[in-house]
Coordinates of N, CA, C and O in Angstrom, one line a residue:
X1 N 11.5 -9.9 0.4 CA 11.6 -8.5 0.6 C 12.9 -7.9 0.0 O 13.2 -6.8 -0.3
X2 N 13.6 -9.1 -0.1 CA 15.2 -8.6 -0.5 C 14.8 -7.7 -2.0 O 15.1 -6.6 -2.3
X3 N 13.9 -8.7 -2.8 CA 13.7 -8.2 -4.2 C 12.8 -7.0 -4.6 O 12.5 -6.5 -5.7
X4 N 12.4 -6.6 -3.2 CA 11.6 -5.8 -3.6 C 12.2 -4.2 -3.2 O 11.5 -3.2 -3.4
X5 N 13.7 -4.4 -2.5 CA 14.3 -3.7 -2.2 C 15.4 -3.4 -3.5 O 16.1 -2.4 -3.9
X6 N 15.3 -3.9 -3.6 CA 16.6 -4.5 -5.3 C 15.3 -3.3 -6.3 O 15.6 -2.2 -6.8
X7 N 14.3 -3.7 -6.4 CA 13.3 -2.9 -8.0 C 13.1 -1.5 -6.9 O 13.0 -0.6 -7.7
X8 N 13.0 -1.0 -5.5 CA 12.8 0.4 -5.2 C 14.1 0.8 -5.8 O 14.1 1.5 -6.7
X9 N 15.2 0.5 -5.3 CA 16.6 1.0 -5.8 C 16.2 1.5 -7.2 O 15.8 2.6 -7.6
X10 N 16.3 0.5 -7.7 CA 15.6 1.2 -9.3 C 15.1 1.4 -9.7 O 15.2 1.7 -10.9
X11 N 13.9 1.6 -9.1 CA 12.8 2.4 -9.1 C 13.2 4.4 -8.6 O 12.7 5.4 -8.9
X12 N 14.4 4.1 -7.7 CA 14.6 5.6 -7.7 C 15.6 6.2 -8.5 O 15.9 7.4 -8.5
X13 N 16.4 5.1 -9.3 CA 17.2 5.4 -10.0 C 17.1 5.9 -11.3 O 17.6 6.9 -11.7
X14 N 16.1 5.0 -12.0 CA 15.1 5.5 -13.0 C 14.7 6.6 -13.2 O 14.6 7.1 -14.4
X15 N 14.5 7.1 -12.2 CA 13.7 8.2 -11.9 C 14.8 9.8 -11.9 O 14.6 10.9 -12.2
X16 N 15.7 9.1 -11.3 CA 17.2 10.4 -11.5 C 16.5 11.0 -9.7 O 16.6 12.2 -9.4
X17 N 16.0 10.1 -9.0 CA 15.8 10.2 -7.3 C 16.6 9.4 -6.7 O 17.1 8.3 -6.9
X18 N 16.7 10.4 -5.6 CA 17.4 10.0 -4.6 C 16.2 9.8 -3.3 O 15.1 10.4 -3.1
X19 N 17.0 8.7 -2.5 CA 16.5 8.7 -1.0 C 17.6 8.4 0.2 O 18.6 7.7 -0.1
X20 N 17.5 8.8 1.4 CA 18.7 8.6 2.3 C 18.4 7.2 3.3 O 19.2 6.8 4.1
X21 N 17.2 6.8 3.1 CA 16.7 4.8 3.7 C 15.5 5.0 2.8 O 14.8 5.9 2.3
X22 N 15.6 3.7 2.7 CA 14.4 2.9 1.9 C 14.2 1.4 2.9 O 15.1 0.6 3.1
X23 N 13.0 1.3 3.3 CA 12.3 0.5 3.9 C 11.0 -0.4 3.2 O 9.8 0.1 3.0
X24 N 11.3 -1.5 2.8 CA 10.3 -2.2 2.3 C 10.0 -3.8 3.3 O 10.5 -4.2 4.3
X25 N 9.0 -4.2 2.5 CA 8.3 -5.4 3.8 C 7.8 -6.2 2.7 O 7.6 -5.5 1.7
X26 N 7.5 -7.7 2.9 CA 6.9 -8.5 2.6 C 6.5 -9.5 3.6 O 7.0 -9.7 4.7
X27 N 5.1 -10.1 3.1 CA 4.3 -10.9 3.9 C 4.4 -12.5 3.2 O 4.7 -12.8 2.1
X28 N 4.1 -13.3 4.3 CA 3.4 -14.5 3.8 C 3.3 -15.3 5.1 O 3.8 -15.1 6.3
X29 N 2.4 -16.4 4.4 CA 1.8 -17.3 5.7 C 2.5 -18.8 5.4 O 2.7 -19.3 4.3
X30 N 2.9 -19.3 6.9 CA 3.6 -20.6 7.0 C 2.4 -21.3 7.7 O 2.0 -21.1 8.8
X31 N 1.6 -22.2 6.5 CA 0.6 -23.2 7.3 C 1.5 -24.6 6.8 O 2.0 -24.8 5.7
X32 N 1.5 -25.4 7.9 CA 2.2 -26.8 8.0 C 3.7 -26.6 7.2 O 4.5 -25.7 7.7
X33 N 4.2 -27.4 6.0 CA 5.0 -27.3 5.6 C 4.9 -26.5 3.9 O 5.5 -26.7 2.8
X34 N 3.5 -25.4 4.4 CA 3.9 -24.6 3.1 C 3.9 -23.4 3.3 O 3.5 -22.9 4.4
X35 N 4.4 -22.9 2.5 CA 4.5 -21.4 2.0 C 3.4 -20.3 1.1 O 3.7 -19.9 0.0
X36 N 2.5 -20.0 1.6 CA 0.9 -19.0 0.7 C 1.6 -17.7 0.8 O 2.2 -17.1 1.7
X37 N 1.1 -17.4 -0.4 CA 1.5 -16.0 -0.7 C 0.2 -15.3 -1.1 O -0.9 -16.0 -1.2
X38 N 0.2 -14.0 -1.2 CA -0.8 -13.5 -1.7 C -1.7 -14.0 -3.0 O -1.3 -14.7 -4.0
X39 N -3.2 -13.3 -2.6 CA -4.2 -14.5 -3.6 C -4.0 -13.4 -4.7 O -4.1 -12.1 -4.7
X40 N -3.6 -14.6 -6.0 CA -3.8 -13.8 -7.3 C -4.7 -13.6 -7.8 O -4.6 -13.0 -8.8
X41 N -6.1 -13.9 -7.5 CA -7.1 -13.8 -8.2 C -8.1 -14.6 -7.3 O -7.8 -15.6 -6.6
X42 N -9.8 -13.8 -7.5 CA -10.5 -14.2 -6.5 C -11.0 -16.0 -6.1 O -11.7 -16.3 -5.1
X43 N -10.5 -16.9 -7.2 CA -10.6 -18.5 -6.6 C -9.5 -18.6 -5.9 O -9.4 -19.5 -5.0
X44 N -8.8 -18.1 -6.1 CA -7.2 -18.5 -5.4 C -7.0 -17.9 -3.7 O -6.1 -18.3 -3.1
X45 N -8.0 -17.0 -3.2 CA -8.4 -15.9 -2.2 C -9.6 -17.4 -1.7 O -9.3 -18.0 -0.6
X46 N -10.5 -17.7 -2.3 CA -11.6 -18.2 -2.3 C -10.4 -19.8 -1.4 O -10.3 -20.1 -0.2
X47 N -9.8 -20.2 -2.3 CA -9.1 -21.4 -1.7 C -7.9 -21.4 -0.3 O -7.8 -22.3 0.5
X48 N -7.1 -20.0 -0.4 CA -6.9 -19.7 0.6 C -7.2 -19.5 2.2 O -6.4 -19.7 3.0
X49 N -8.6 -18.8 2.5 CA -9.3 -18.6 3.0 C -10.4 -20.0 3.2 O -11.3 -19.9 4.1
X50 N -10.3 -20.7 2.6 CA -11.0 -21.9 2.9 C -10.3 -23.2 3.7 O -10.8 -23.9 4.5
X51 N -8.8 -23.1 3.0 CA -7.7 -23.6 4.0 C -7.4 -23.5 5.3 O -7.2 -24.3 6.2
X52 N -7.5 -22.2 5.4 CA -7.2 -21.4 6.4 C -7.9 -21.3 7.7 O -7.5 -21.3 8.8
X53 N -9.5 -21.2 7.0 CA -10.8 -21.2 8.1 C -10.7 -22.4 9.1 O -10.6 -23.6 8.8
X54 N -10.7 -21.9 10.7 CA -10.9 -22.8 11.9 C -9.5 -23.5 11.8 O -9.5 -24.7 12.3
X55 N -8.4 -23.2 11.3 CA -6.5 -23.1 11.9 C -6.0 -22.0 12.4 O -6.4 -20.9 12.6
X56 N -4.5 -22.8 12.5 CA -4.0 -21.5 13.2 C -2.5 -21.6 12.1 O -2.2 -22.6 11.6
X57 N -1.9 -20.7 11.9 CA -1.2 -20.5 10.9 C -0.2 -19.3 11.7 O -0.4 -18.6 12.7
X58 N 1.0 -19.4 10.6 CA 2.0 -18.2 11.2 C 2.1 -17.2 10.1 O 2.3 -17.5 8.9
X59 N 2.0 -16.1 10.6 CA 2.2 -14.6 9.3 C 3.9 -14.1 9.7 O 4.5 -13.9 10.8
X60 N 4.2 -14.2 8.4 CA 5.9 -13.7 8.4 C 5.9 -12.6 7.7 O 5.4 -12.5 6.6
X61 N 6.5 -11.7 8.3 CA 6.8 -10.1 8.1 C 8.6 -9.9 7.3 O 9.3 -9.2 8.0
X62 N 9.1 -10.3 6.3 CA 10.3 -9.9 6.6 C 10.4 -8.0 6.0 O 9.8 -7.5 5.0
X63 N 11.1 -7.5 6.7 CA 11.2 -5.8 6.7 C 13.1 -6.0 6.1 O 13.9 -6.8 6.5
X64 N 13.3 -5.2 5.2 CA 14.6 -5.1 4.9 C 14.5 -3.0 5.0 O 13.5 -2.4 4.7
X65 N 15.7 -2.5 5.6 CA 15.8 -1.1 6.2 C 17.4 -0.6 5.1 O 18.4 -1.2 5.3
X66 N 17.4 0.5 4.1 CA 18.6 0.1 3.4 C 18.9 2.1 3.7 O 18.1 3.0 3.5
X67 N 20.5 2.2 4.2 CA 20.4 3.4 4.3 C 21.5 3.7 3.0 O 22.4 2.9 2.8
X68 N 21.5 4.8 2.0 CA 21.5 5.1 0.6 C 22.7 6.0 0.8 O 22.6 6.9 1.6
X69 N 23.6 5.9 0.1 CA 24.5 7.2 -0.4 C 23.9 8.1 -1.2 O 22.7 8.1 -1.5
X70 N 24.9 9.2 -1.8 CA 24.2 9.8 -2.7 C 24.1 9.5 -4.0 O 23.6 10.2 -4.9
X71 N 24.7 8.5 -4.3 CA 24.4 7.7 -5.6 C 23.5 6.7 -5.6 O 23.4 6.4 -6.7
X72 N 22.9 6.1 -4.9 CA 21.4 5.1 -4.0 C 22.4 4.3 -4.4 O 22.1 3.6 -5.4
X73 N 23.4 4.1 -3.9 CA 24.4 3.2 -3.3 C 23.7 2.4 -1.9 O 23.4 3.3 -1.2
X74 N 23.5 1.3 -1.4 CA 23.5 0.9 -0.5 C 24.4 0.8 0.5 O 25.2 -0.1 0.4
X75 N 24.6 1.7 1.8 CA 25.8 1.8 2.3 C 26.2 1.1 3.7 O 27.3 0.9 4.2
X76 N 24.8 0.7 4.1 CA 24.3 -0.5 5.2 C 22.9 -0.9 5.2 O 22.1 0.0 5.2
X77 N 22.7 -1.7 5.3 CA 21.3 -2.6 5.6 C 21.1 -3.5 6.8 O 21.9 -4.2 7.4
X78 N 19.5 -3.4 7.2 CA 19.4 -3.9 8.2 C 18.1 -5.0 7.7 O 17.6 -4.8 6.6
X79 N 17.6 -6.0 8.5 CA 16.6 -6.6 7.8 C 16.4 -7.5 9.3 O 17.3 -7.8 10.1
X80 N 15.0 -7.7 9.3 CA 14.6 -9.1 10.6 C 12.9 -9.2 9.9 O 12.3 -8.6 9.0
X81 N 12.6 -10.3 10.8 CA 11.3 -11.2 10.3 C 10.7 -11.1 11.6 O 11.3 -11.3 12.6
X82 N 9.4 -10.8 11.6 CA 8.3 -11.0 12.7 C 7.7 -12.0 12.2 O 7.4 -12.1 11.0
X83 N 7.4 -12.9 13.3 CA 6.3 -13.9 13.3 C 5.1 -13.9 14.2 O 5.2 -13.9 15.4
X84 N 3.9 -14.0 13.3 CA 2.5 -13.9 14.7 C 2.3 -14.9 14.0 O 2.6 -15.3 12.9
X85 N 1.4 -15.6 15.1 CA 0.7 -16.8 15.3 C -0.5 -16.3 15.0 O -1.0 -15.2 15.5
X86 N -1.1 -17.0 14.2 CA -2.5 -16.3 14.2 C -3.7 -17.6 14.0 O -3.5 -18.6 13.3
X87 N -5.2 -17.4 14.9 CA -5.9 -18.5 15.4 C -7.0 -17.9 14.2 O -7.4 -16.7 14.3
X88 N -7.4 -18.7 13.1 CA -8.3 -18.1 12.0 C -9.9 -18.9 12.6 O -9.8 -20.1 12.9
X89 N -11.1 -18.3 12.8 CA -12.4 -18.1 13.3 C -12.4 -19.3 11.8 O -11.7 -19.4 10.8
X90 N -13.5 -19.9 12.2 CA -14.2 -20.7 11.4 C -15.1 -20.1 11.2 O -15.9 -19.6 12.0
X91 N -15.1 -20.0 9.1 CA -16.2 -19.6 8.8 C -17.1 -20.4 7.7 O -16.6 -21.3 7.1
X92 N -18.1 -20.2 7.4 CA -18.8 -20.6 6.6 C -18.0 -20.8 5.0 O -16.8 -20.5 4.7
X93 N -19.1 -21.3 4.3 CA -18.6 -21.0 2.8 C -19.4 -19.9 2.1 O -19.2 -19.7 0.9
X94 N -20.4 -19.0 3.1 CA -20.9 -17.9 2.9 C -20.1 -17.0 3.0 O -19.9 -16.2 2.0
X95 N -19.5 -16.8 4.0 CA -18.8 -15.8 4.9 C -17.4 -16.0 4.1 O -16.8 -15.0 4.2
X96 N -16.9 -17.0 3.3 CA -15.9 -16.6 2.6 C -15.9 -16.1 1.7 O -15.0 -15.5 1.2
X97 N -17.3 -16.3 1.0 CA -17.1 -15.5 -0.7 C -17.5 -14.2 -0.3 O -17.0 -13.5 -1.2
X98 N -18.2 -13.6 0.5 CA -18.8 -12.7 1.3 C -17.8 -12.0 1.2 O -17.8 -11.0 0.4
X99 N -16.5 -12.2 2.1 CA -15.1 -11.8 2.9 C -14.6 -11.3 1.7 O -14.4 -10.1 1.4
X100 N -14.2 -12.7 0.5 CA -13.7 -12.7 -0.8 C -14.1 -11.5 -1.9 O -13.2 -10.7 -2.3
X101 N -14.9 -11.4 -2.1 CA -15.7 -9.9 -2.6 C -15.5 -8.8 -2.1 O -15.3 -8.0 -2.9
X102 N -15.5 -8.3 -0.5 CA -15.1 -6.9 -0.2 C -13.9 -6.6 -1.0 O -13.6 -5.4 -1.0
X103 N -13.0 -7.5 -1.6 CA -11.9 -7.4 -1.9 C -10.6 -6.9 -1.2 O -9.6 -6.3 -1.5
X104 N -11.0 -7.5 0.1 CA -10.0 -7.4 1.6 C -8.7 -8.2 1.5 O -7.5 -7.9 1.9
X105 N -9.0 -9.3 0.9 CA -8.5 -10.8 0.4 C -7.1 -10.3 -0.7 O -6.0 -10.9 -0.7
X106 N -7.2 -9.8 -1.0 CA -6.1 -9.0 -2.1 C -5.0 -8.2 -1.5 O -5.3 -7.4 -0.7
X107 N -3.7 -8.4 -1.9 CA -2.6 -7.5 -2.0 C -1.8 -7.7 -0.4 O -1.0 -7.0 0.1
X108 N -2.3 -8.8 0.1 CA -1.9 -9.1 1.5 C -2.1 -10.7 2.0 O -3.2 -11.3 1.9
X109 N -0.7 -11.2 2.5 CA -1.0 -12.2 2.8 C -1.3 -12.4 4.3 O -0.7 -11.4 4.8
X110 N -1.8 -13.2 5.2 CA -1.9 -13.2 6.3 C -3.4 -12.3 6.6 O -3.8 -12.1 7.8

């Protein structure tokens, strides 16, 4: 989240904008001793989601909160991490490519 706080800064800088907080978030899922991130493409959704089916996994939120001068100076920041536990339904290998196709599976992890 840190970095994605780092490219809005310059993303309003770029731009000759200002903002007075900037609030960004990232996701990802802690199953055993890994780290999944969002699926880049639909076998990669297809394999996550097949991992995943009938466990239980943890979704990590980290949120970084940055309040801006008038130069989008960073002048304090605040940041914490939510964790849900989450119990994944056992599903078929229907019901994943099924799932995989609405294209739900995309741009989010957890």
């Amino acid at each position: 989240a840190r970095n994605k706080l780092t490219d809005k800064i310059a993303d309003f800088k770029g731009k000759g904008e200002n903002a007075d907080i900037i609030i960004v978030g990232d996701t990802v899922i802690s199953f055993g001793d890994e780290i999944i991130e969002k699926a880049q493409d639909e076998q990669h959704a297809i394999e996550i989601v097949t991992k995943l089916t009938g466990q239980t996994h943890t979704v990590m939120t980290a949120v970084f909160i940055a309040f801006m001068d008038g130069e989008m100076n960073v002048k304090h920041e605040s940041s914490f991490v939510d964790k849900t536990i989450v119990e994944f339904y056992t599903l078929t290998e229907q019901m994943i490519h099924d799932y995989v196709k609405t294209g739900e599976a995309y741009g989010k992890a957890g």
